[in-house]
Amino acid sequence: MSKGGVRARLLGLCTEAVSAWAVALVALVVGGLLTAVLALATQTFNKQQLRQRFELLASERFSRIAERFDEQQQRLDGLRRFFSFSNEITPHEFDGYARPLLQRTLAYAWAPRVEAAQRAEFERQASAHSGPGYVIRDQDEQGQWRPSPQRDHYFPVLYTQSGELPGLPYGLDLAGQEVPLAALARALGPGSMAVSEPLPMFDTSSDARGLLMVAPVFSDANPRGAAVGYVMALLSMRELVSDGRPVTADDNLVVRIVDPTGLHGPEVMFDPQNPVAPLPLATNQLLHLADHHFQLSIRPSLAFVRANRSSAVLAVSLLGGLLSLLLSVLLYSLFIQRQRA
């Protein structure tokens, strides 16, 4: 055999070997690209599902909190109507009506309007059913009680009904408290209600703060005149949002409520201190309570990420890579066998 024939065969063998490697490499690259496309599509689908689950949970949570806010207004309005259509209400009747309403409400109370000339007689009559020593009184910033100074009129707490926590103390003059007095002025209108700024709880040593929702009661003889008194509900944002229980670590959502119109700027009303997940998911809504608006912010927690973790992207990547590799090896083997044949 001539030297030129051997060289031709060798060149032919090299060409066939290079073609086998090229086909295998092309198959591997195409398979990798298809795997990447499938993995990206799976990841996009998972993100869409994650967003839908979060939006569903957030919508349910917002609806639940908004419904509880509406319930508080309806109950206080029912208590107002109870006073408006009754000639005289005894402490026993007030307790019987207000006690079943204590669901996520710290206390209910009734504060009639008392003129300066009626103070002595009012305190005498109130001592008959509230206990001896009933006095219209104020509470200073240090929590000390003292008799109210002379005023044109008073709004002292006459009836009160509370649950486990202390409610509104007897004899507390709302006209002598700056924060409740501002709410009384805003609520002065038929059918209207007002919510006070956050105020410290009465008769408690904790740092808890509550909201006082007030509604005026008018006389049928003079419906547009001065209110004959106010019915009140003492509220806790923690009771309304989480039923007073500490927020568990496995809560899927981090709910935060802020009062954007606070006296000293935006004030946080509820913050569970739950770890927030590093996801670009969030929803913001406005909550309405009487004449006040609160900003509700909901974000996913780390528990939400753990509960919705998916391994579909990893499975698609591994399976697609393995199939691409097997296809490349198969094509290379077929071309090598053809070359040998």
Coordinates of C-alpha atoms in Angstrom, one line a residue:
M1 CA 0.0 0.0 0.0
S2 CA 1.3 3.4 -0.9
K3 CA 2.1 6.1 1.7
G4 CA -0.6 8.4 0.2
G5 CA -3.3 5.8 0.8
V6 CA -2.4 5.3 4.5
R7 CA -2.4 9.1 5.0
A8 CA -5.8 9.3 3.4
R9 CA -7.2 6.7 5.7
L10 CA -5.7 8.3 8.8
L11 CA -7.2 11.7 7.7
G12 CA -10.5 10.0 7.2
L13 CA -10.4 8.4 10.7
C14 CA -9.6 11.7 12.3
T15 CA -12.4 13.4 10.5
E16 CA -14.9 10.7 11.6
A17 CA -13.6 10.9 15.3
V18 CA -13.9 14.7 15.3
S19 CA -17.5 14.4 13.9
A20 CA -18.5 12.1 16.7
W21 CA -17.2 14.4 19.4
A22 CA -18.9 17.4 17.7
V23 CA -22.3 15.6 17.6
A24 CA -22.0 14.6 21.2
L25 CA -21.0 18.2 22.2
V26 CA -23.9 19.7 20.2
A27 CA -26.4 17.3 21.8
L28 CA -25.0 18.2 25.3
V29 CA -25.2 21.9 24.6
V30 CA -28.8 21.7 23.2
G31 CA -29.9 19.5 26.1
G32 CA -28.4 21.9 28.5
L33 CA -30.1 24.9 26.9
L34 CA -33.5 23.0 26.9
T35 CA -32.9 22.1 30.6
A36 CA -32.1 25.7 31.4
V37 CA -35.3 26.9 29.6
L38 CA -37.4 24.3 31.5
A39 CA -35.8 25.2 34.8
L40 CA -36.4 28.9 34.2
A41 CA -40.0 28.2 33.3
T42 CA -40.5 26.1 36.4
Q43 CA -38.9 28.8 38.6
T44 CA -41.3 31.4 37.0
F45 CA -44.2 29.2 37.6
N46 CA -43.2 28.6 41.3
K47 CA -42.8 32.3 41.8
Q48 CA -46.3 32.9 40.4
Q49 CA -47.7 30.2 42.6
L50 CA -45.9 31.6 45.6
R51 CA -47.3 35.1 44.9
Q52 CA -50.8 33.7 44.5
R53 CA -50.6 31.8 47.8
F54 CA -49.3 34.9 49.6
E55 CA -52.0 37.2 48.1
L56 CA -54.7 34.7 49.1
L57 CA -53.4 34.5 52.7
A58 CA -53.0 38.3 52.9
S59 CA -56.5 38.9 51.6
E60 CA -58.0 36.5 54.1
R61 CA -56.0 38.1 57.0
F62 CA -57.0 41.6 55.9
S63 CA -60.7 40.6 55.6
R64 CA -60.6 39.1 59.1
I65 CA -59.1 42.1 60.7
A66 CA -61.4 44.5 58.8
E67 CA -64.4 42.5 59.9
R68 CA -63.3 42.7 63.5
F69 CA -63.0 46.4 63.2
D70 CA -66.5 46.6 61.8
E71 CA -67.8 44.4 64.6
Q72 CA -66.5 46.8 67.2
Q73 CA -68.3 49.7 65.7
Q74 CA -71.5 47.8 65.4
R75 CA -71.4 46.6 69.0
L76 CA -70.7 50.1 70.3
D77 CA -73.5 51.5 68.1
G78 CA -75.8 48.9 69.6
L79 CA -74.8 50.0 73.1
R80 CA -75.5 53.6 72.1
R81 CA -79.0 52.7 70.8
F82 CA -79.6 50.8 74.1
F83 CA -79.1 54.0 75.9
S84 CA -80.9 56.2 73.4
F85 CA -84.1 54.3 73.5
S86 CA -84.2 53.7 77.3
N87 CA -85.5 56.1 79.9
E88 CA -83.3 54.8 82.7
I89 CA -80.7 52.1 82.8
T90 CA -79.6 50.4 86.0
P91 CA -76.1 49.0 86.6
H92 CA -77.6 45.5 86.4
E93 CA -79.1 46.2 83.0
F94 CA -75.9 47.7 81.7
D95 CA -73.9 44.7 82.9
G96 CA -76.4 42.3 81.3
Y97 CA -76.2 44.0 78.0
A98 CA -72.5 44.8 77.9
R99 CA -71.0 41.5 79.2
P100 CA -71.8 39.4 76.1
L101 CA -70.2 42.1 74.0
L102 CA -66.8 41.5 75.5
Q103 CA -65.2 39.7 72.6
R104 CA -61.8 41.1 71.7
T105 CA -62.9 44.2 73.7
L106 CA -61.2 45.2 76.9
A107 CA -64.1 47.1 78.4
Y108 CA -67.3 49.0 77.8
A109 CA -68.4 52.1 79.8
W110 CA -71.0 54.8 80.1
A111 CA -70.1 58.4 81.1
P112 CA -73.0 60.8 81.5
R113 CA -72.8 64.5 81.3
V114 CA -72.8 66.1 84.7
E115 CA -73.1 69.9 85.2
A116 CA -71.1 71.6 87.9
A117 CA -74.2 72.3 90.0
Q118 CA -75.2 68.6 89.8
R119 CA -71.8 67.2 90.9
A120 CA -72.5 66.7 94.6
E121 CA -75.9 65.1 94.1
F122 CA -74.5 62.9 91.3
E123 CA -71.6 61.6 93.5
R124 CA -74.1 60.8 96.3
Q125 CA -76.4 58.8 94.0
A126 CA -73.4 57.1 92.3
S127 CA -72.1 56.0 95.6
A128 CA -75.3 54.1 96.2
H129 CA -74.7 51.6 93.4
S130 CA -71.0 51.9 92.6
G131 CA -69.8 51.7 96.2
P132 CA -69.2 54.3 98.9
G133 CA -66.7 57.0 98.2
Y134 CA -67.5 57.5 94.5
V135 CA -65.8 60.7 93.4
I136 CA -65.4 62.4 90.1
R137 CA -61.6 62.3 89.7
D138 CA -58.6 62.8 87.4
Q139 CA -55.4 60.8 86.9
D140 CA -52.2 62.7 86.4
E141 CA -49.2 61.6 84.4
Q142 CA -47.7 59.7 87.3
G143 CA -50.8 57.7 87.7
Q144 CA -52.0 59.4 90.9
W145 CA -55.7 60.0 91.5
R146 CA -57.1 63.2 92.8
P147 CA -60.6 64.8 92.8
S148 CA -61.4 66.7 89.6
P149 CA -61.2 70.5 89.9
Q150 CA -64.1 72.7 89.3
R151 CA -65.4 72.6 85.7
D152 CA -68.5 73.7 83.8
H153 CA -69.4 70.0 83.2
Y154 CA -67.9 66.5 83.6
F155 CA -68.1 63.2 81.9
P156 CA -67.3 60.7 84.7
V157 CA -67.4 56.9 84.2
L158 CA -70.5 55.7 85.9
Y159 CA -71.0 52.2 84.5
T160 CA -68.1 49.9 83.4
Q161 CA -67.8 46.3 82.3
S162 CA -64.5 44.7 81.6
G163 CA -63.0 41.2 81.2
E164 CA -59.8 39.9 82.7
L165 CA -57.8 43.1 82.3
P166 CA -58.8 46.3 84.2
G167 CA -61.1 48.5 82.3
L168 CA -62.1 52.1 82.8
P169 CA -62.1 53.1 86.5
Y170 CA -65.2 54.4 88.2
G171 CA -65.3 58.2 88.5
L172 CA -62.7 58.9 85.8
D173 CA -63.6 62.3 84.3
L174 CA -62.9 62.1 80.6
A175 CA -63.2 65.9 80.4
G176 CA -60.0 66.1 82.5
Q177 CA -58.0 63.8 80.2
E178 CA -56.5 65.4 77.1
V179 CA -56.5 62.4 74.8
P180 CA -60.1 61.2 75.6
L181 CA -61.4 64.8 75.6
A182 CA -60.1 65.3 72.0
A183 CA -62.0 62.1 70.9
L184 CA -65.2 63.3 72.6
A185 CA -65.0 66.6 70.7
R186 CA -64.5 64.8 67.3
A187 CA -67.4 62.4 68.0
L188 CA -69.9 65.2 68.8
G189 CA -72.4 64.5 66.1
P190 CA -75.5 62.3 65.6
G191 CA -74.5 58.8 64.5
S192 CA -70.8 59.6 64.7
M193 CA -67.9 57.9 66.4
A194 CA -64.3 58.7 67.2
V195 CA -61.1 56.9 68.2
S196 CA -58.6 58.4 70.5
E197 CA -54.9 58.5 70.2
P198 CA -53.1 55.6 71.9
L199 CA -53.3 56.1 75.7
P200 CA -51.8 54.1 78.6
M201 CA -54.1 51.5 80.2
F202 CA -55.7 52.5 83.4
D203 CA -55.0 50.6 86.7
T204 CA -52.3 48.5 85.2
S205 CA -48.5 48.5 85.7
S206 CA -47.7 47.3 82.2
D207 CA -46.6 49.4 79.3
A208 CA -49.6 48.4 77.3
R209 CA -51.5 51.0 75.3
G210 CA -55.1 51.0 74.2
L211 CA -57.6 52.9 72.0
L212 CA -60.7 54.5 73.3
M213 CA -63.6 54.5 70.9
V214 CA -66.5 56.8 71.9
A215 CA -70.0 57.4 70.6
P216 CA -72.3 60.2 71.8
V217 CA -75.8 59.6 73.1
F218 CA -78.4 62.3 72.5
S219 CA -81.7 62.9 74.1
D220 CA -84.9 62.5 72.0
A221 CA -86.1 65.9 73.3
N222 CA -83.0 67.6 71.9
P223 CA -81.3 65.3 69.4
R224 CA -79.0 68.0 68.0
G225 CA -78.1 69.6 71.3
A226 CA -75.3 68.7 73.7
A227 CA -74.8 65.0 74.2
V228 CA -76.3 63.5 77.4
G229 CA -73.3 61.2 77.7
Y230 CA -70.9 58.9 75.9
V231 CA -70.7 55.1 75.5
M232 CA -67.1 53.9 75.2
A233 CA -65.2 50.8 74.2
L234 CA -61.6 50.3 75.3
L235 CA -59.7 48.4 72.6
S236 CA -56.4 46.7 72.3
M237 CA -54.8 46.3 68.8
R238 CA -53.3 43.0 69.9
E239 CA -56.7 41.7 70.9
L240 CA -58.2 42.7 67.6
V241 CA -55.4 41.2 65.5
S242 CA -54.3 38.1 67.4
D243 CA -56.9 37.6 70.1
G244 CA -54.4 38.7 72.7
R245 CA -52.1 35.7 72.2
P246 CA -48.5 36.1 71.4
V247 CA -47.8 35.7 67.7
T248 CA -46.4 32.2 67.0
A249 CA -43.2 31.6 65.1
D250 CA -45.0 29.4 62.6
D251 CA -47.3 32.3 61.5
N252 CA -47.0 32.5 57.7
L253 CA -47.6 36.3 57.7
V254 CA -46.0 39.3 59.4
V255 CA -48.8 41.8 60.1
R256 CA -47.8 45.4 61.0
I257 CA -50.3 48.2 61.8
V258 CA -49.2 51.8 61.8
D259 CA -51.1 54.9 62.7
P260 CA -49.9 57.4 60.0
T261 CA -51.6 60.4 61.7
G262 CA -50.1 60.1 65.2
L263 CA -49.4 63.2 67.2
H264 CA -45.6 62.7 66.9
G265 CA -45.6 61.2 63.4
P266 CA -46.4 57.6 62.3
E267 CA -46.8 55.4 65.3
V268 CA -46.6 51.6 65.3
M269 CA -49.8 50.1 66.8
F270 CA -49.0 46.4 66.3
D271 CA -45.7 44.7 65.4
P272 CA -45.3 40.9 66.0
Q273 CA -41.5 41.0 65.7
N274 CA -41.7 38.0 63.5
P275 CA -38.7 37.4 61.1
V276 CA -39.6 38.7 57.6
A277 CA -38.7 36.5 54.6
P278 CA -36.4 38.1 52.0
L279 CA -39.0 38.0 49.3
P280 CA -40.3 40.9 47.1
L281 CA -43.9 40.2 48.3
A282 CA -45.9 42.8 50.3
T283 CA -49.4 44.2 50.5
N284 CA -50.6 47.5 52.0
Q285 CA -54.2 48.3 52.9
L286 CA -56.1 50.9 54.8
L287 CA -58.2 49.9 57.8
H288 CA -61.0 52.1 59.0
L289 CA -62.1 52.3 62.6
A290 CA -64.7 55.1 63.4
D291 CA -63.0 58.3 62.2
H292 CA -59.5 56.9 62.1
H293 CA -57.4 55.2 59.4
F294 CA -54.7 52.7 60.0
Q295 CA -52.1 51.4 57.6
L296 CA -51.9 47.6 57.4
S297 CA -48.8 46.1 56.0
I298 CA -48.6 42.3 55.4
R299 CA -45.4 40.5 54.4
P300 CA -44.4 36.8 54.3
S301 CA -42.5 35.3 57.1
L302 CA -39.8 32.7 57.2
A303 CA -42.4 30.1 58.1
F304 CA -44.2 30.9 54.8
V305 CA -41.0 30.2 52.9
R306 CA -40.4 26.9 54.7
A307 CA -44.0 25.8 54.2
N308 CA -43.9 26.6 50.4
R309 CA -40.4 25.5 49.6
S310 CA -40.3 23.6 46.3
S311 CA -37.5 21.4 44.8
A312 CA -39.0 21.3 41.3
V313 CA -36.3 23.5 39.8
L314 CA -33.6 21.3 41.2
A315 CA -35.3 18.2 40.0
V316 CA -35.8 19.6 36.5
S317 CA -32.1 20.7 36.4
L318 CA -30.8 17.3 37.6
L319 CA -33.1 15.3 35.4
G320 CA -32.5 17.5 32.3
G321 CA -28.7 17.4 32.8
L322 CA -28.7 13.7 33.2
L323 CA -30.8 13.1 30.1
S324 CA -28.6 15.5 28.1
L325 CA -25.4 13.6 29.2
L326 CA -26.9 10.2 28.4
L327 CA -28.0 11.4 24.9
S328 CA -24.5 12.8 24.3
V329 CA -22.9 9.5 25.3
L330 CA -25.4 7.5 23.1
L331 CA -24.8 9.6 20.0
Y332 CA -21.0 9.4 20.5
S333 CA -21.3 5.6 20.9
L334 CA -23.4 5.3 17.7
F335 CA -21.0 7.4 15.7
I336 CA -18.0 5.5 17.0
Q337 CA -19.7 2.2 16.1
R338 CA -20.4 3.5 12.6
Q339 CA -16.8 4.5 12.2
R340 CA -15.6 1.0 13.2
A341 CA -18.1 -0.6 10.9

